[in-house]
Short mmCIF file of C-alpha atoms and ligand atoms in Angstrom, two decimals:
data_model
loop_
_atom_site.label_atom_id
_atom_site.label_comp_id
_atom_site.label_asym_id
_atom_site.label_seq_id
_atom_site.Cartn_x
_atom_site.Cartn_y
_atom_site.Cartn_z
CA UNK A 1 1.79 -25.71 -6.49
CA UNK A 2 2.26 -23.65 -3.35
CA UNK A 3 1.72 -25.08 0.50
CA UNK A 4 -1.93 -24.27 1.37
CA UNK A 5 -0.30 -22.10 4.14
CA UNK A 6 1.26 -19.46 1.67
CA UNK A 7 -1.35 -19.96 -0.81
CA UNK A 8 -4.07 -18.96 1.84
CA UNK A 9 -1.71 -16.18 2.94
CA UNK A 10 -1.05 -14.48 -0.40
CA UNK A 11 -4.71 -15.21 -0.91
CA UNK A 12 -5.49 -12.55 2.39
CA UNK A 13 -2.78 -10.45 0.99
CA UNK A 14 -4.37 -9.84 -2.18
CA UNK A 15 -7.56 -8.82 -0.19
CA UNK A 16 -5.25 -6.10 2.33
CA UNK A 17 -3.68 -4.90 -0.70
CA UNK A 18 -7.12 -3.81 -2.73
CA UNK A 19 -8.44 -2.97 0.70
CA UNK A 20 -5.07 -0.70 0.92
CA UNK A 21 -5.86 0.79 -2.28
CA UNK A 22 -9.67 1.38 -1.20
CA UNK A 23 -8.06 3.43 2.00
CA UNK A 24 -6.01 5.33 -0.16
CA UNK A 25 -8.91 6.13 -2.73
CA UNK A 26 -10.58 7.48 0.61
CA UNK A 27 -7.96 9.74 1.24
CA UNK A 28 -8.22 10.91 -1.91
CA UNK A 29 -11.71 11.93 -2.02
CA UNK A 30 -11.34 13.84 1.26
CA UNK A 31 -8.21 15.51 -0.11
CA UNK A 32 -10.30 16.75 -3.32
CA UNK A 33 -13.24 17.66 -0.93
CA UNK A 34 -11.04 19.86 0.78
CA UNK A 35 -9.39 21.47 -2.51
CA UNK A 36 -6.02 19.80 -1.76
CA UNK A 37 -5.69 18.05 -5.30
CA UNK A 38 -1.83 17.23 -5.05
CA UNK A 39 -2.58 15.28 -1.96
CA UNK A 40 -5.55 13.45 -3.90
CA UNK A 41 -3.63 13.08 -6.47
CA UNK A 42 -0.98 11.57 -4.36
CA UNK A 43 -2.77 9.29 -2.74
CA UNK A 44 -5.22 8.51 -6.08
CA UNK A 45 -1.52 7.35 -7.53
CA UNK A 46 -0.81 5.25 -4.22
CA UNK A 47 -4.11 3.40 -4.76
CA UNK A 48 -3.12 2.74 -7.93
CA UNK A 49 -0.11 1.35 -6.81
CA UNK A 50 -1.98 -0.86 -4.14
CA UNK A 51 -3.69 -2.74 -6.58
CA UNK A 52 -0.82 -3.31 -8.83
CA UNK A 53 0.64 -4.88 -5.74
CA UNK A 54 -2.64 -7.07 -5.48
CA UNK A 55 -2.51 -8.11 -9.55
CA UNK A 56 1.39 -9.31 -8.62
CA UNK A 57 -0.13 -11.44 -6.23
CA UNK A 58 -2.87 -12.83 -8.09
CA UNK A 59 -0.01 -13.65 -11.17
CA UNK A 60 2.14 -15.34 -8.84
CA UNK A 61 -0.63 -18.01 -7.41
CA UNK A 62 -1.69 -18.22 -11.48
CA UNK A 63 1.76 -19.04 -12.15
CA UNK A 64 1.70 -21.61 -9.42
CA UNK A 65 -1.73 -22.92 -10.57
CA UNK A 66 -2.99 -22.06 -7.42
CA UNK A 67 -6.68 -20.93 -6.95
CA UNK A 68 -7.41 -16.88 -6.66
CA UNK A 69 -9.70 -16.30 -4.13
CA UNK A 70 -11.65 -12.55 -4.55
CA UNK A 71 -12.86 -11.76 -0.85
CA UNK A 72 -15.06 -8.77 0.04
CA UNK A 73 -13.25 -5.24 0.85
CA UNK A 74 -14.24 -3.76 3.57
CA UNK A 75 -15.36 -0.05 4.12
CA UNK A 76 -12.38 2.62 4.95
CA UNK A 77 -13.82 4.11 8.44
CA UNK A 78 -11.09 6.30 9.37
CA UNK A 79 -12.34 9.13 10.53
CA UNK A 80 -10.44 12.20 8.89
CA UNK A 81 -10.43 15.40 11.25
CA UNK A 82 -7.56 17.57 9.85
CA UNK A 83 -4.96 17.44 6.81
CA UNK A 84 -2.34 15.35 9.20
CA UNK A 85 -4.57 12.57 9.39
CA UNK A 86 -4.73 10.95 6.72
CA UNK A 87 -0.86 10.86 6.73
CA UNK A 88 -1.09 9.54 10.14
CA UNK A 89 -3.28 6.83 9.21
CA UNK A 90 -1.56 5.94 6.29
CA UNK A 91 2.38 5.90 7.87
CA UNK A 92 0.36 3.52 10.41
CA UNK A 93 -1.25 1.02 7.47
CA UNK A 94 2.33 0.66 5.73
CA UNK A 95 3.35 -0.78 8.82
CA UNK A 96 0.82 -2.56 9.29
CA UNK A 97 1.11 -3.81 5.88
CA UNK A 98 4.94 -4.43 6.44
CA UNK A 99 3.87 -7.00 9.29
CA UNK A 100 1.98 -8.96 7.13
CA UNK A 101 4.62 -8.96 4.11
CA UNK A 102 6.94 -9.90 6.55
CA UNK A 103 4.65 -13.30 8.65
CA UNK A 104 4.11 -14.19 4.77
CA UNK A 105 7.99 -14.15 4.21
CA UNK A 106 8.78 -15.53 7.62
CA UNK A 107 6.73 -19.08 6.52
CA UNK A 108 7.75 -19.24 3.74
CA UNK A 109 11.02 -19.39 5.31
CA UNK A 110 10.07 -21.79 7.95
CA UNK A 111 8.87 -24.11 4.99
CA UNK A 112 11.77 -23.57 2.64
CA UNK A 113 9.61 -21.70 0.21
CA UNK A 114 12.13 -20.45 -1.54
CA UNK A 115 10.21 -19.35 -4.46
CA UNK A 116 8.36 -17.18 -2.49
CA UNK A 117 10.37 -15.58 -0.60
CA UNK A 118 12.60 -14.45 -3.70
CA UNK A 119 8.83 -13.16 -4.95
CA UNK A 120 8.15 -11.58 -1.70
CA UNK A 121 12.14 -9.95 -1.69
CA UNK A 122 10.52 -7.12 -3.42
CA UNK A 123 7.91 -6.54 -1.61
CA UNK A 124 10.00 -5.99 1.14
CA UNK A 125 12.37 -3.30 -0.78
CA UNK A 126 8.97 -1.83 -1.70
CA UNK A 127 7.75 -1.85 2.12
CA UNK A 128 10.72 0.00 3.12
CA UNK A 129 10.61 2.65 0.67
CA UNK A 130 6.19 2.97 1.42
CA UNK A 131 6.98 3.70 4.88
CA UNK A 132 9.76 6.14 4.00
CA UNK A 133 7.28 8.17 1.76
CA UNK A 134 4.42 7.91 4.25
CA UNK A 135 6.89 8.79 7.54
CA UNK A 136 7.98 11.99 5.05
CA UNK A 137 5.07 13.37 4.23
CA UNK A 138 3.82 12.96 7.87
CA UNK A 139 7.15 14.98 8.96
CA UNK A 140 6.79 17.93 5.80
CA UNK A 141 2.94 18.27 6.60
CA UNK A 142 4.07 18.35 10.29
CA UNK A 143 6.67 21.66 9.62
CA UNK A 144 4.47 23.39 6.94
CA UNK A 145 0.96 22.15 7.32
CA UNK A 146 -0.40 25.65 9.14
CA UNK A 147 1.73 28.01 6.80
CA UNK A 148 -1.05 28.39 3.88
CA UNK A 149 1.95 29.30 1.74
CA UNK A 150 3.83 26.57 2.79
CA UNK A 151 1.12 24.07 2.32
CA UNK A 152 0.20 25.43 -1.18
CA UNK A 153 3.64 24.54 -2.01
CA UNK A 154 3.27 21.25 -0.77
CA UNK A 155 0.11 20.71 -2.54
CA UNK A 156 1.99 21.70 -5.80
CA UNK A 157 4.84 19.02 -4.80
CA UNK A 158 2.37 16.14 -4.75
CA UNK A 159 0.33 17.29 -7.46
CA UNK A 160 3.46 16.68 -9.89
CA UNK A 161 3.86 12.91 -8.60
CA UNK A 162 3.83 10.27 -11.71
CA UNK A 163 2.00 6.71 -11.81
CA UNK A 164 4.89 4.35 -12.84
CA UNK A 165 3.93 0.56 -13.39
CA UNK A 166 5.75 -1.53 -10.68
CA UNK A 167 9.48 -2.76 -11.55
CA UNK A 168 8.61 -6.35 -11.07
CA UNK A 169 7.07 -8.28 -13.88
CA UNK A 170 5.86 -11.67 -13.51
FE1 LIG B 201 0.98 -2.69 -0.89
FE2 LIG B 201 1.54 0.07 0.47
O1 LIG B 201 1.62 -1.78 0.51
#
């Protein structure tokens, strides 16, 4: 059993992270609708990857015998102007999302959860490297995005990106 504090905040969690991999399933339909199908396919990977983040959670309150609680995702509503934006909004929602990680972390802490916060240690490492990838593409799309060459290339990059299942198993 978990403190109702953690359990309510891993609960939330569980609802950012499918509502992370709803934004990212967003940017990958505007990516497709604008015939950019590395970036879709980049970002249709990163949804995936939300939601594997969001079935860790679930398996670690199981594991604890602690009630999973399915809330409703809300609508993406980001509006998307130009190729950058997306990026933008998405270097700007893995901080985001590194906040929360890190309040969840920080009570458990406070409360000597230290269960937890060994669970949560890699969602920090995986934080770090989310905001990394996001901050990168940002920078690339930044220096090639109005070279159509250039951004062809890009495309190409992102279209060769791999789903791999996430290195922690519960
Ligand atoms: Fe699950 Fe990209 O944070």
């Amino acid at each position: 059993m978990l403190d109702i504090k953690i359990s309510n905040l891993l609960n939330d969690q569980i609802n950012k992270e499918l509502y992370s991999a709803y934004l990212y399933l967003y940017f990958s339909n505007y990516y497709e609708e604008q015939g950019l199908s590395g970036f879709a396919n980049w970002y249709r990977i990163q949804a995936q990857e939300e939601r594997d983040h969001a079935m860790l959670m679930r398996q670690y309150l199981l594991n604890n015998s602690e009630k999973v609680i399915l809330k409703q995702i809300d609508e993406p509503k980001i509006e998307l102007k130009k190729n950058i934006d997306a990026l933008k909004a998405g270097l700007d929602h893995e901080k985001y999302v590194t906040e929360l990680i890190n309040n969840i972390y920080l009570v458990a802490y406070e409360i000597k959860d230290f269960r937890t916060m060994q669970f949560l240690d890699w969602f920090v490492k995986e934080q770090g490297e989310e905001e990394t990838n996001a901050d990168n593409l940002v920078k690339k799309m930044e220096m090639f995005g109005d070279d159509a060459k250039s951004l062809y290339l890009l495309d190409q990059e992102l279209a060769s990106r791999l789903y791999s299942a996430p290195s922690l198993v519960l």
